[in-house]
Coordinates of C-alpha atoms in Angstrom, one line a residue:
X2 CA -11.6 9.2 -3.6
X3 CA -14.4 9.5 -6.1
X4 CA -17.5 8.4 -4.1
X5 CA -19.9 6.4 -6.2
X6 CA -23.2 5.0 -5.0
X7 CA -21.7 1.6 -4.2
X8 CA -18.6 3.1 -2.6
X9 CA -20.8 5.2 -0.3
X10 CA -22.9 2.2 0.7
X11 CA -19.7 0.2 1.3
X12 CA -18.3 2.9 3.6
X13 CA -21.6 3.2 5.5
X14 CA -21.8 -0.6 6.0
X15 CA -18.2 -0.7 7.3
X16 CA -19.0 2.0 9.8
X17 CA -22.3 0.3 10.8
X18 CA -20.5 -3.0 11.4
X19 CA -17.8 -1.4 13.6
X20 CA -19.5 1.6 15.4
X21 CA -23.2 1.1 15.1
X22 CA -26.2 2.3 13.2
X23 CA -26.3 5.9 14.5
X24 CA -22.9 7.0 13.0
X25 CA -23.7 5.0 9.9
X26 CA -26.9 7.0 9.2
X27 CA -25.1 10.3 9.7
X28 CA -22.3 9.2 7.4
X29 CA -24.5 8.1 4.6
X30 CA -26.4 11.4 4.8
X31 CA -23.0 13.3 4.5
X32 CA -21.9 11.1 1.6
X33 CA -25.1 11.7 -0.3
X34 CA -25.9 15.3 0.6
X35 CA -22.4 16.6 1.0
X36 CA -21.2 19.2 3.5
X37 CA -23.9 19.9 6.1
X38 CA -24.4 21.5 9.5
X39 CA -26.1 19.8 12.5
X40 CA -29.4 21.5 11.5
X41 CA -29.2 20.2 8.0
X42 CA -28.3 16.7 9.2
X43 CA -31.4 16.7 11.4
X44 CA -33.5 17.3 8.3
X45 CA -31.7 14.7 6.3
X46 CA -31.7 11.9 8.9
X47 CA -34.8 12.6 11.0
X48 CA -32.7 12.4 14.1
X49 CA -32.6 14.8 17.1
X50 CA -29.7 17.1 17.4
X51 CA -28.6 15.3 20.6
X52 CA -28.4 12.0 18.7
X53 CA -26.6 13.7 15.8
X54 CA -24.0 15.2 18.2
X55 CA -23.4 11.7 19.8
X56 CA -22.9 10.2 16.3
X57 CA -20.7 13.0 15.1
X58 CA -18.5 12.5 18.3
X59 CA -17.9 8.9 17.3
X60 CA -17.1 9.8 13.7
X61 CA -14.7 12.6 14.7
X62 CA -13.0 10.4 17.3
X63 CA -12.3 7.8 14.6
X64 CA -11.1 10.5 12.1
X65 CA -13.9 9.6 9.6
X66 CA -15.2 13.1 8.9
X67 CA -13.8 16.6 8.4
X68 CA -15.2 19.5 10.3
X69 CA -14.6 23.3 10.4
X70 CA -16.1 26.2 12.2
X71 CA -16.6 29.4 10.2
X72 CA -15.0 32.3 12.3
X73 CA -17.6 34.8 11.0
X74 CA -20.9 32.9 11.3
X75 CA -19.7 30.5 14.1
X76 CA -21.4 27.7 12.2
X77 CA -19.7 24.2 12.1
X78 CA -20.0 22.1 9.0
X79 CA -19.2 18.5 8.6
X80 CA -18.2 16.5 5.5
X81 CA -17.1 12.8 5.1
X82 CA -13.6 11.5 4.8
X83 CA -14.3 8.7 2.3
X84 CA -10.7 7.5 2.2
X85 CA -10.5 7.0 6.0
X86 CA -13.9 5.3 5.9
X87 CA -12.7 2.8 3.3
X88 CA -9.4 2.2 5.1
X89 CA -11.5 0.4 7.8
X90 CA -11.6 -2.6 5.6
X91 CA -7.8 -3.0 5.5
X92 CA -7.1 -2.5 9.2
X93 CA -6.0 -6.2 9.5
X94 CA -3.6 -5.8 6.6
X95 CA -2.1 -2.7 8.2
X96 CA -1.5 -4.6 11.4
X97 CA 0.1 -7.6 9.6
X98 CA 2.4 -5.2 7.7
X99 CA 3.5 -3.4 10.8
X100 CA 4.2 -6.6 12.7
X101 CA 6.2 -8.0 9.8
X102 CA 8.3 -4.9 9.3
X103 CA 8.6 -3.5 12.8
X104 CA 7.6 -6.1 15.4
X105 CA 4.9 -7.2 17.8
X106 CA 5.2 -4.3 20.1
X107 CA 4.7 -1.8 17.3
X108 CA 1.7 -3.8 16.1
X109 CA 0.2 -3.7 19.7
X110 CA 0.5 0.1 19.8
X111 CA -0.9 0.6 16.3
X112 CA -3.8 -1.7 17.1
X113 CA -4.6 0.3 20.2
X114 CA -4.5 3.6 18.2
X115 CA -6.8 2.1 15.5
X116 CA -9.2 1.2 18.2
X117 CA -9.1 4.6 19.8
X118 CA -9.0 6.7 16.7
X119 CA -6.7 9.3 18.2
X120 CA -5.5 9.7 21.8
X121 CA -3.1 11.8 23.9
X122 CA 0.2 10.2 24.9
X123 CA -0.8 10.5 28.5
X124 CA -4.0 8.5 27.8
X125 CA -2.0 5.8 26.0
X126 CA 0.4 5.5 29.0
X127 CA -2.6 5.1 31.4
X128 CA -4.2 2.6 29.0
X129 CA -1.1 0.3 29.0
X130 CA -0.5 0.8 32.7
X131 CA -4.1 -0.3 33.4
X132 CA -3.6 -3.4 31.2
X133 CA -0.4 -4.3 33.1
X134 CA -0.9 -2.9 36.6
X135 CA 2.0 -4.8 38.1
X136 CA 4.6 -3.8 35.5
X137 CA 7.5 -1.6 36.5
X138 CA 7.9 1.6 34.5
X139 CA 11.6 0.5 33.8
X140 CA 11.0 -3.1 33.1
X141 CA 13.5 -4.4 30.6
X142 CA 11.6 -5.1 27.4
X143 CA 14.1 -7.8 26.3
X144 CA 12.7 -10.2 28.9
X145 CA 9.2 -9.9 27.4
X146 CA 8.5 -13.2 25.7
X147 CA 5.1 -12.2 24.2
X148 CA 6.5 -9.1 22.5
X149 CA 3.7 -6.9 23.8
X150 CA 4.2 -3.6 25.5
X151 CA 4.9 -4.2 29.2
X152 CA 6.3 -0.9 30.6
X153 CA 6.2 2.8 30.3
X154 CA 9.7 3.0 28.9
X155 CA 9.0 0.3 26.4
X156 CA 5.9 2.3 25.3
X157 CA 7.9 5.4 24.9
X158 CA 10.6 3.6 22.8
X159 CA 8.0 2.0 20.6
X160 CA 6.0 5.2 20.1
X161 CA 9.2 7.1 19.2
X162 CA 10.2 4.5 16.6
X163 CA 6.8 4.7 15.0
X164 CA 6.8 8.5 15.0
X165 CA 10.2 8.5 13.4
X166 CA 9.0 6.0 10.8
X167 CA 5.9 8.3 10.2
X168 CA 3.5 5.4 11.0
X169 CA 2.2 7.6 13.8
X170 CA 1.6 11.3 13.3
X171 CA 0.6 14.1 15.6
X172 CA -2.9 15.6 15.5
X173 CA -3.6 19.3 15.7
X174 CA -7.0 21.2 15.2
X175 CA -6.3 21.8 11.5
X176 CA -5.9 18.0 11.0
X177 CA -9.7 17.7 11.0
X178 CA -10.0 20.2 8.1
X179 CA -10.4 19.1 4.5
X180 CA -7.0 19.8 2.8
X181 CA -8.8 21.2 -0.3
X182 CA -10.5 23.9 1.9
X183 CA -7.1 24.8 3.4
X184 CA -5.6 25.1 -0.1
X185 CA -8.5 27.4 -1.2
X186 CA -8.2 29.5 1.9
X187 CA -4.4 29.9 1.4
X188 CA -5.1 30.8 -2.3
X189 CA -7.5 33.5 -1.3
X190 CA -5.2 34.9 1.3
X191 CA -2.2 35.0 -1.2
X192 CA -4.2 36.6 -4.0
X193 CA -6.3 39.1 -2.1
X194 CA -5.3 42.8 -2.5
X195 CA -6.0 45.8 -0.3
X196 CA -7.8 48.9 -1.3
X197 CA -6.1 50.7 -4.2
X198 CA -3.5 47.9 -4.7
X199 CA -2.9 46.3 -8.0
X200 CA -3.3 42.6 -8.4
X201 CA -0.1 40.7 -8.6
X202 CA 0.0 39.2 -12.1
X203 CA 3.1 37.0 -11.5
X204 CA 1.3 33.7 -11.5
X205 CA 4.5 31.7 -10.9
X206 CA 5.2 33.7 -7.7
X207 CA 1.7 33.2 -6.5
X208 CA 1.8 29.5 -7.2
X209 CA 5.2 29.3 -5.4
X210 CA 3.8 31.0 -2.3
X211 CA 0.7 28.8 -2.2
X212 CA 2.7 25.6 -2.5
X213 CA 5.2 26.8 0.2
X214 CA 2.4 27.6 2.6
X215 CA 0.6 24.4 1.8
X216 CA 3.7 22.3 2.5
X217 CA 4.2 24.1 5.8
X218 CA 0.6 23.1 6.7
X219 CA 1.2 19.5 5.6
X220 CA 4.5 19.3 7.5
X221 CA 3.1 20.4 10.8
X222 CA 2.2 16.8 11.6
X223 CA 5.9 15.8 11.5
X224 CA 7.2 18.4 14.0
X225 CA 7.6 15.8 16.7
X226 CA 9.3 13.5 14.3
X227 CA 11.9 16.2 13.4
X228 CA 12.5 16.9 17.1
X229 CA 13.1 13.1 17.7
X230 CA 15.5 13.0 14.7
X231 CA 17.5 15.9 16.1
X232 CA 17.6 14.4 19.6
X233 CA 18.1 10.7 18.8
X234 CA 19.4 10.9 15.2
X235 CA 17.7 9.1 12.3
X236 CA 15.9 5.9 13.0
X237 CA 18.4 3.0 13.1
X238 CA 18.3 0.4 10.5
X239 CA 18.1 -3.0 12.2
X240 CA 18.5 -6.4 10.6
X241 CA 15.4 -8.6 10.4
X242 CA 15.2 -11.8 12.3
X243 CA 13.3 -14.5 10.4
X244 CA 11.5 -11.8 8.5
X245 CA 10.3 -10.0 11.7
X246 CA 11.7 -7.4 14.0
X247 CA 13.1 -8.8 17.2
X248 CA 10.0 -8.7 19.4
X249 CA 10.1 -6.9 22.7
X250 CA 13.5 -5.4 22.1
X251 CA 14.4 -1.9 23.2
X252 CA 17.5 -0.1 24.5
X253 CA 17.1 1.5 27.9
X254 CA 19.7 4.1 26.9
X255 CA 17.7 4.8 23.7
X256 CA 14.4 5.5 25.5
X257 CA 13.3 9.0 24.4
X258 CA 12.0 11.6 26.8
X259 CA 8.5 12.4 25.4
X260 CA 7.8 15.2 27.9
X261 CA 4.6 16.1 26.0
X262 CA 1.8 14.1 27.6
X263 CA -0.9 16.3 25.9
X264 CA 0.3 15.7 22.4
X265 CA -2.4 13.8 20.4
X266 CA -1.3 11.1 18.0
X267 CA -3.0 8.8 15.5
X268 CA -2.1 6.3 12.8
X269 CA -0.9 7.8 9.5
X270 CA -2.7 5.8 6.9
X271 CA -0.8 7.4 4.0
X272 CA 2.5 6.0 5.3
X273 CA 0.8 2.6 6.0
X274 CA -0.2 2.6 2.3
X275 CA 3.5 2.9 1.5
X276 CA 4.2 -0.2 3.7
X277 CA 1.4 -2.1 2.0
X278 CA 2.7 -1.2 -1.4
X279 CA 6.1 -2.5 -0.5
X280 CA 4.5 -5.8 0.6
X281 CA 2.5 -6.0 -2.6
X282 CA 5.5 -5.4 -4.8
X283 CA 7.6 -7.9 -2.9
X284 CA 4.9 -10.5 -3.4
X285 CA 4.7 -9.6 -7.0
X286 CA 8.5 -10.0 -7.4
X287 CA 8.2 -13.3 -5.5
X288 CA 5.6 -14.6 -8.0
X289 CA 7.7 -13.6 -11.0
X290 CA 11.3 -14.3 -9.9
X291 CA 11.2 -16.5 -6.8
X292 CA 11.1 -16.3 -3.0
X293 CA 14.7 -15.4 -2.4
X294 CA 14.7 -12.5 -5.0
X295 CA 11.4 -11.3 -3.5
X296 CA 12.9 -11.1 0.0
X297 CA 15.9 -9.2 -1.3
X298 CA 13.5 -6.8 -3.1
X299 CA 11.6 -6.4 0.1
X300 CA 14.7 -5.2 1.9
X301 CA 15.6 -2.8 -0.9
X302 CA 12.1 -1.3 -0.9
X303 CA 12.3 -0.8 2.9
X304 CA 15.4 1.3 2.3
X305 CA 14.1 3.2 -0.7
X306 CA 10.8 4.2 0.9
X307 CA 12.2 5.2 4.3
X308 CA 11.8 9.0 3.5
X309 CA 8.7 8.5 1.4
X310 CA 5.5 9.8 3.1
X311 CA 2.8 8.8 0.6
X312 CA 2.4 6.6 -2.4
X313 CA 1.1 9.1 -4.9
X314 CA 2.0 12.8 -5.2
X315 CA -0.3 15.3 -3.5
X316 CA -2.7 16.5 -6.2
X317 CA -2.8 20.0 -4.6
X318 CA 0.9 20.8 -4.5
X319 CA 3.0 17.9 -6.0
X320 CA 1.0 17.4 -9.2
X321 CA 3.7 18.9 -11.5
X322 CA 6.6 17.4 -9.6
X323 CA 8.3 14.3 -11.0
X324 CA 8.4 11.4 -8.6
X325 CA 11.9 11.0 -7.2
X326 CA 13.4 7.7 -5.9
X327 CA 16.1 7.3 -3.3
X328 CA 19.3 5.6 -4.5
X329 CA 20.7 2.9 -2.3
X330 CA 23.8 0.7 -2.7
X331 CA 24.3 -3.0 -2.7
X332 CA 26.0 -2.9 0.6
X333 CA 23.1 -1.0 2.2
X334 CA 20.7 -3.7 1.1
X335 CA 23.1 -6.4 2.4
X336 CA 23.4 -4.6 5.7
X337 CA 19.7 -5.0 6.6
X338 CA 19.1 -8.3 4.8
X339 CA 18.0 -11.0 7.2
X340 CA 20.4 -13.9 7.9
X341 CA 17.5 -16.3 7.1
X342 CA 17.6 -15.2 3.5
X343 CA 20.3 -17.2 1.6
X344 CA 21.3 -15.3 -1.6
X345 CA 23.0 -18.4 -2.9
X346 CA 19.7 -20.0 -3.5
X347 CA 16.8 -19.2 -5.8
X348 CA 18.8 -18.3 -8.9
X349 CA 19.6 -20.3 -12.0
X350 CA 22.8 -20.6 -13.9
X351 CA 23.8 -20.2 -17.5
X352 CA 27.0 -20.5 -19.5
X353 CA 26.2 -17.8 -22.0
X354 CA 25.4 -14.5 -20.3
X355 CA 25.5 -11.1 -22.0
X356 CA 27.4 -9.3 -19.3
X357 CA 27.2 -5.9 -21.0
X358 CA 23.4 -6.1 -21.2
X359 CA 23.0 -7.4 -17.7
X360 CA 25.1 -4.7 -16.1
X361 CA 24.2 -1.7 -18.2
X362 CA 23.6 1.5 -16.3
X363 CA 20.4 3.5 -16.5
X364 CA 21.1 6.8 -14.8
X365 CA 17.5 8.1 -15.5
X366 CA 14.2 6.3 -15.7
X367 CA 13.1 5.2 -19.2
X368 CA 11.1 7.8 -21.1
X369 CA 8.7 5.1 -22.2
X370 CA 7.5 2.0 -20.4
X371 CA 7.2 0.2 -23.8
X372 CA 11.0 -0.3 -24.0
X373 CA 11.7 -3.7 -25.6
X374 CA 13.4 -6.2 -23.4
X375 CA 15.8 -8.5 -25.3
X376 CA 16.6 -10.5 -22.3
X377 CA 13.0 -11.8 -22.0
X378 CA 13.8 -14.3 -24.7
X379 CA 16.9 -15.6 -23.0
X380 CA 17.3 -18.0 -20.1
X381 CA 15.7 -17.4 -16.7
X382 CA 19.0 -16.3 -15.2
X383 CA 19.9 -12.9 -16.5
X384 CA 22.6 -12.0 -14.0
X385 CA 26.3 -12.1 -15.0
X386 CA 28.4 -15.1 -14.1
X387 CA 31.3 -12.9 -13.1
X388 CA 32.5 -12.0 -9.6
X389 CA 34.2 -9.0 -8.1
X390 CA 37.5 -8.7 -6.3
X391 CA 38.8 -11.9 -7.9
X392 CA 36.2 -14.1 -6.2
X393 CA 35.5 -16.7 -8.9
X394 CA 34.1 -19.8 -7.2
X395 CA 30.4 -19.2 -8.0
X396 CA 30.2 -21.7 -10.9
X397 CA 31.8 -24.4 -8.8
X398 CA 29.4 -23.6 -5.9
X399 CA 26.4 -23.7 -8.2
X400 CA 27.5 -27.1 -9.5
X401 CA 28.0 -28.4 -5.9
X402 CA 24.5 -27.3 -4.9
X403 CA 23.0 -29.8 -7.4
X404 CA 25.2 -32.8 -6.6
X405 CA 23.6 -35.4 -4.3
X406 CA 25.2 -35.9 -1.0
X407 CA 26.6 -32.3 -0.9
X408 CA 25.3 -30.4 2.1
X409 CA 23.9 -26.9 1.2
X410 CA 25.0 -24.0 3.3
X411 CA 22.3 -23.0 5.8
X412 CA 21.1 -19.5 6.4
X413 CA 23.3 -17.6 8.7
X414 CA 25.9 -20.4 9.0
X415 CA 29.5 -19.6 8.5
X416 CA 30.7 -21.7 5.6
X417 CA 33.3 -21.2 2.8
X418 CA 30.6 -21.5 0.1
X419 CA 31.6 -25.2 -0.7
X420 CA 31.2 -27.4 2.3
X421 CA 30.8 -27.0 6.1
X422 CA 34.2 -26.6 7.8
X423 CA 35.7 -25.0 10.8
X424 CA 35.3 -21.2 10.7
X425 CA 38.3 -19.2 9.8
X426 CA 38.5 -15.5 9.3
X427 CA 39.6 -15.9 5.7
X428 CA 36.7 -18.3 5.0
X429 CA 34.2 -16.0 6.7
X430 CA 35.4 -13.0 4.6
X431 CA 35.1 -15.1 1.4
X432 CA 31.7 -16.3 2.4
X433 CA 30.5 -12.7 2.9
X434 CA 32.0 -11.7 -0.5
X435 CA 30.1 -14.6 -2.1
X436 CA 26.8 -13.7 -0.5
X437 CA 27.2 -10.0 -1.5
X438 CA 28.0 -10.9 -5.1
X439 CA 25.1 -13.4 -5.3
X440 CA 22.7 -10.8 -3.8
X441 CA 24.0 -8.4 -6.4
X442 CA 23.0 -10.9 -9.1
X443 CA 19.5 -11.1 -7.7
X444 CA 19.3 -7.3 -8.0
X445 CA 20.5 -7.5 -11.6
X446 CA 17.8 -10.0 -12.2
X447 CA 15.2 -7.6 -10.8
X448 CA 16.6 -4.8 -13.0
X449 CA 16.5 -7.0 -16.2
X450 CA 12.9 -8.2 -15.6
X451 CA 10.3 -7.0 -18.1
X452 CA 8.6 -5.3 -15.1
X453 CA 11.7 -3.2 -14.3
X454 CA 11.4 -3.7 -10.6
X455 CA 14.6 -1.8 -10.0
X456 CA 16.9 0.4 -12.0
X457 CA 20.7 -0.1 -12.1
X458 CA 21.9 3.5 -11.9
X459 CA 25.5 3.4 -10.7
X460 CA 28.6 1.4 -9.8
X461 CA 29.6 2.8 -6.4
X462 CA 29.7 0.3 -3.5
X463 CA 29.0 -2.8 -5.6
X464 CA 26.2 -1.0 -7.5
X465 CA 23.6 1.6 -7.0
X466 CA 19.8 1.0 -7.3
X467 CA 16.6 3.0 -7.6
X468 CA 13.0 2.1 -8.0
X469 CA 10.8 3.9 -10.5
X470 CA 7.5 3.4 -8.7
X471 CA 5.4 5.0 -11.5
X472 CA 6.7 2.6 -14.1
X473 CA 6.5 -0.5 -11.8
X474 CA 3.0 0.3 -10.7
X475 CA 1.8 1.0 -14.2
X476 CA 2.9 -2.4 -15.3
X477 CA 1.3 -4.0 -12.2
X478 CA -2.0 -2.2 -13.0
X479 CA -1.7 -3.4 -16.6
X480 CA -1.3 -6.9 -15.3
X481 CA -4.4 -6.6 -13.1
X482 CA -6.4 -5.2 -16.1
X483 CA -5.2 -8.0 -18.3
X484 CA -6.3 -10.6 -15.8
X485 CA -9.7 -9.0 -15.5
X486 CA -10.2 -8.8 -19.3
X487 CA -9.0 -12.3 -19.9
X488 CA -11.3 -13.7 -17.2
X489 CA -14.3 -11.8 -18.7
X490 CA -13.7 -11.9 -22.4
X491 CA -11.1 -14.7 -23.0
X492 CA -7.7 -14.7 -24.6
X493 CA -9.1 -13.1 -27.8
X494 CA -10.5 -10.1 -25.9
X495 CA -7.2 -9.7 -24.1
X496 CA -5.3 -9.9 -27.4
X497 CA -7.5 -7.2 -29.0
X498 CA -7.2 -4.8 -26.0
X499 CA -3.4 -5.2 -25.8
X500 CA -3.1 -4.3 -29.5
X501 CA -5.3 -1.2 -29.0
X502 CA -3.3 -0.3 -25.9
X503 CA -0.1 -0.5 -27.8
X504 CA -1.1 1.1 -31.1
X505 CA -3.7 3.6 -29.9
X506 CA -6.6 4.1 -32.3
X507 CA -6.8 1.5 -35.1
X508 CA -8.9 1.1 -38.2
X509 CA -11.4 -1.8 -37.9
X510 CA -10.1 -3.1 -41.3
X511 CA -6.6 -3.5 -39.9
X512 CA -7.6 -5.0 -36.6
X513 CA -8.4 -8.5 -37.8
X514 CA -5.0 -8.9 -39.6
X515 CA -3.2 -7.4 -36.6
X516 CA -4.9 -9.8 -34.2
X517 CA -4.7 -12.7 -36.6
X518 CA -8.4 -13.4 -36.2
X519 CA -11.4 -13.7 -38.5
X520 CA -13.4 -10.5 -39.1
X521 CA -16.7 -11.8 -37.7
X522 CA -14.9 -13.0 -34.5
X523 CA -13.3 -9.6 -34.1
X524 CA -16.6 -7.7 -34.7
X525 CA -18.4 -9.9 -32.2
X526 CA -15.8 -9.6 -29.5
X527 CA -15.3 -5.8 -30.0
X528 CA -19.1 -5.3 -29.8
X529 CA -19.3 -7.2 -26.5
X530 CA -16.5 -5.1 -25.0
X531 CA -18.0 -1.9 -26.4
X532 CA -21.3 -2.7 -24.6
X533 CA -19.3 -3.2 -21.4
X534 CA -17.5 0.1 -21.9
X535 CA -14.0 -1.3 -22.3
X536 CA -13.5 -0.1 -25.9
X537 CA -15.2 2.5 -28.1
X538 CA -15.2 3.5 -31.7
X539 CA -14.7 6.9 -33.4
X540 CA -16.3 7.6 -36.8
X541 CA -14.4 9.7 -39.2
X542 CA -16.4 10.5 -42.4
X543 CA -14.5 10.9 -45.7
X544 CA -17.0 13.4 -47.1
X545 CA -20.3 15.1 -46.1
X546 CA -22.5 12.2 -47.2
X547 CA -21.5 10.3 -44.0
X548 CA -22.5 7.0 -45.5
X549 CA -21.1 3.8 -43.9
X550 CA -18.9 2.9 -46.9
X551 CA -17.4 6.4 -46.9
X552 CA -16.6 6.4 -43.2
X553 CA -13.6 5.2 -41.3
X554 CA -14.2 3.5 -37.9
X555 CA -11.3 3.7 -35.4
X556 CA -11.4 1.5 -32.3
X557 CA -9.6 2.5 -29.2
X558 CA -9.2 1.3 -25.6
X559 CA -9.9 3.8 -22.8
X560 CA -7.9 2.6 -19.8
X561 CA -9.0 5.3 -17.4
X562 CA -12.7 4.6 -18.0
X563 CA -12.1 0.9 -17.7
X564 CA -10.3 1.3 -14.4
X565 CA -13.1 3.5 -13.0
X566 CA -15.8 1.0 -14.1
X567 CA -13.8 -1.9 -12.7
X568 CA -13.4 0.0 -9.3
X569 CA -17.1 0.6 -9.1
X570 CA -17.7 -3.1 -9.8
X571 CA -15.3 -4.1 -7.1
X572 CA -17.0 -1.8 -4.6
X573 CA -20.3 -3.4 -5.5
X574 CA -18.9 -6.9 -5.1
X575 CA -17.3 -6.1 -1.8
X576 CA -20.6 -4.6 -0.6
X577 CA -22.5 -7.7 -1.6
X578 CA -20.0 -10.0 0.2
X579 CA -20.3 -8.0 3.4
X580 CA -24.1 -7.9 3.1
X581 CA -24.1 -11.7 2.6
X582 CA -22.0 -12.1 5.7
X583 CA -24.4 -9.9 7.6
X584 CA -27.3 -12.1 6.6
X585 CA -25.4 -15.2 7.6
X586 CA -24.6 -13.8 11.0
X587 CA -28.2 -12.9 11.5
X588 CA -29.2 -16.5 10.7
X589 CA -26.8 -17.9 13.2
X590 CA -27.2 -15.1 15.8
X591 CA -28.3 -17.5 18.5
X592 CA -25.2 -19.7 18.1
X593 CA -22.9 -16.7 17.8
X594 CA -24.2 -15.1 20.9
X595 CA -23.7 -18.3 22.8
X596 CA -20.1 -18.6 21.6
X597 CA -19.4 -15.0 22.6
X598 CA -19.9 -15.9 26.3
X599 CA -16.7 -15.9 28.3
X600 CA -17.4 -19.3 29.8
X601 CA -17.7 -20.8 26.3
X602 CA -14.8 -19.2 24.5
X603 CA -11.9 -21.7 24.0
X604 CA -13.9 -24.8 24.7
X605 CA -16.7 -24.6 22.1
X606 CA -16.5 -28.3 21.1
X607 CA -16.8 -29.5 24.7
X608 CA -19.8 -27.3 25.6
X609 CA -21.8 -27.3 22.4
X610 CA -23.8 -30.1 21.0
X611 CA -22.6 -31.8 17.8
X612 CA -25.4 -30.2 15.7
X613 CA -24.7 -26.7 16.9
X614 CA -20.9 -27.2 16.7
X615 CA -21.1 -28.3 13.1
X616 CA -23.3 -25.3 12.2
X617 CA -20.8 -23.0 13.9
X618 CA -17.9 -24.5 11.9
X619 CA -19.9 -24.1 8.7
X620 CA -20.5 -20.5 9.5
X621 CA -16.8 -19.9 10.1
X622 CA -16.0 -21.5 6.8
X623 CA -18.5 -19.3 5.0
X624 CA -17.2 -16.2 6.8
X625 CA -13.6 -17.0 5.9
X626 CA -14.5 -17.4 2.3
X627 CA -16.4 -14.1 2.2
X628 CA -13.7 -12.1 4.0
X629 CA -11.0 -13.7 1.9
X630 CA -12.8 -12.5 -1.2
X631 CA -13.1 -9.0 0.2
X632 CA -9.4 -8.9 1.0
X633 CA -8.5 -10.1 -2.6
X634 CA -10.8 -7.4 -4.0
X635 CA -9.2 -4.8 -1.7
X636 CA -5.8 -5.8 -3.2
X637 CA -7.2 -4.8 -6.6
X638 CA -8.5 -1.5 -5.3
X639 CA -5.1 -0.7 -3.8
X640 CA -3.3 -1.4 -7.0
X641 CA -5.8 0.5 -9.2
X642 CA -6.4 3.5 -7.0
X643 CA -4.1 3.9 -4.0
X644 CA -0.6 2.7 -4.8

């Protein structure tokens, strides 16, 4: 993460709000001064060494800083982990994503780990036992109505599932080191030569050794996961119930024996980002293609990203590696699709469908993301109106759905696709065939969208599908940039930047005709965007005189610089929102301190006067608006920087 002035202030404010002023002062000194020892921090912060050690203890416990002790000088230096500091703002989103994808018990455990920073498994067991002192260690979790962790065996099962899903990772001493320092240390160790030895000039072999050792270092946090995979097998895929995991469920026979009470664990934010990306892409597909298609896409993303550990390649060792996507089949998606999702709904119908275009196979991702999409000009429904295995009742079924008085099949109910009737084995099989074929048409709709949500890459098992995340996220980032430019500079500004993005550098004489705008309007709009840093101009003189009438002016759009400037503006806006919230809390500090009392919580309206209660409600409204704005801005940060 590139730490700008506003990003550093935002991280310090988040730490100050959650952990107090002392850790925040130390963190801002590390963000501004860089790597420092305790003696240097004492000079930068004007704090005593005892105060600094207390503050560093909090920051280390919450995994917010890196530290390393030099074996020669025995001096410990500290540096900030800016990504972990910023992740504090999206803790609520992480908990919501975990609860939606895994269940309430998993959310309970992740919330505890986020609060503790990192903890031993033995300490986690004691914490949950103290919360439920009367619970039996072998209480059946299926009788738990709240979904929270109620027993030691339940905790072991939940922890094992999260470790296998890589949501929770193990912590070792090297986990608190900056990965860049580890990479440079490995590089020095590989390239060093003894007295009288010649330097190894095989750069490819040196690079291979460095990458191999760095991957071994990175994979050490998944040792416990691999042991669980060997002992229990891969994590089982379970069907969602109403969009959520079945709360409180665990198999007594499936409870792992985590005989490692001293193993330290913490939340893996990189894997949590993968879950947040899945949620964002599913919401994006829902906005574009509908709710049913979005839910099917969510199930496919869950399968595709199961072995994925991070959103973006590691810049140290995976920079030159192409991103690879797992291929899943239609039946795999159908297996985990929730019964509450009805594939028969949420899709249009058309009499003229280009079947060859809809079902064309793309074995490899497109070389260019500017591939023209002929189907965009056609009807909304781009899936084929053909069925497999001779099932050809879909047109009749679609017609019956729109007829008044015809009951629609409910989610999870066993119908023959036309009307409710007594369940027969043949009807049940035909209904499953219809649901699978309709779900396949939703997947074809995702593949034929201009955003290329999925890629149809094979025909085995009713079709094979892959997700090219680089291409999808690029188009999502472009849509975010387009929304920002249109809001700031209008439709004309968006039109000009789109032309420059597509054509590259363009002569200013050609730009008005390409944009179908008047020359003065183009010059005024381009000048405004140049002052803001969105576009720039390159001067190419025809001769040495360098006069204006003998010079070519080429306009171009710098997307990377625009994204960097937009990110800094977002950091600044988030900072101002949180500062405003801090001021509002200070104004209403008397009312808030009164509401925090245990004898007042839950009955504020009965205890408080009308005037104070109205002020309290107004404060809650202002707080909700400010925090909602911060969350929307964080969505933009995630799309532009993290996903």
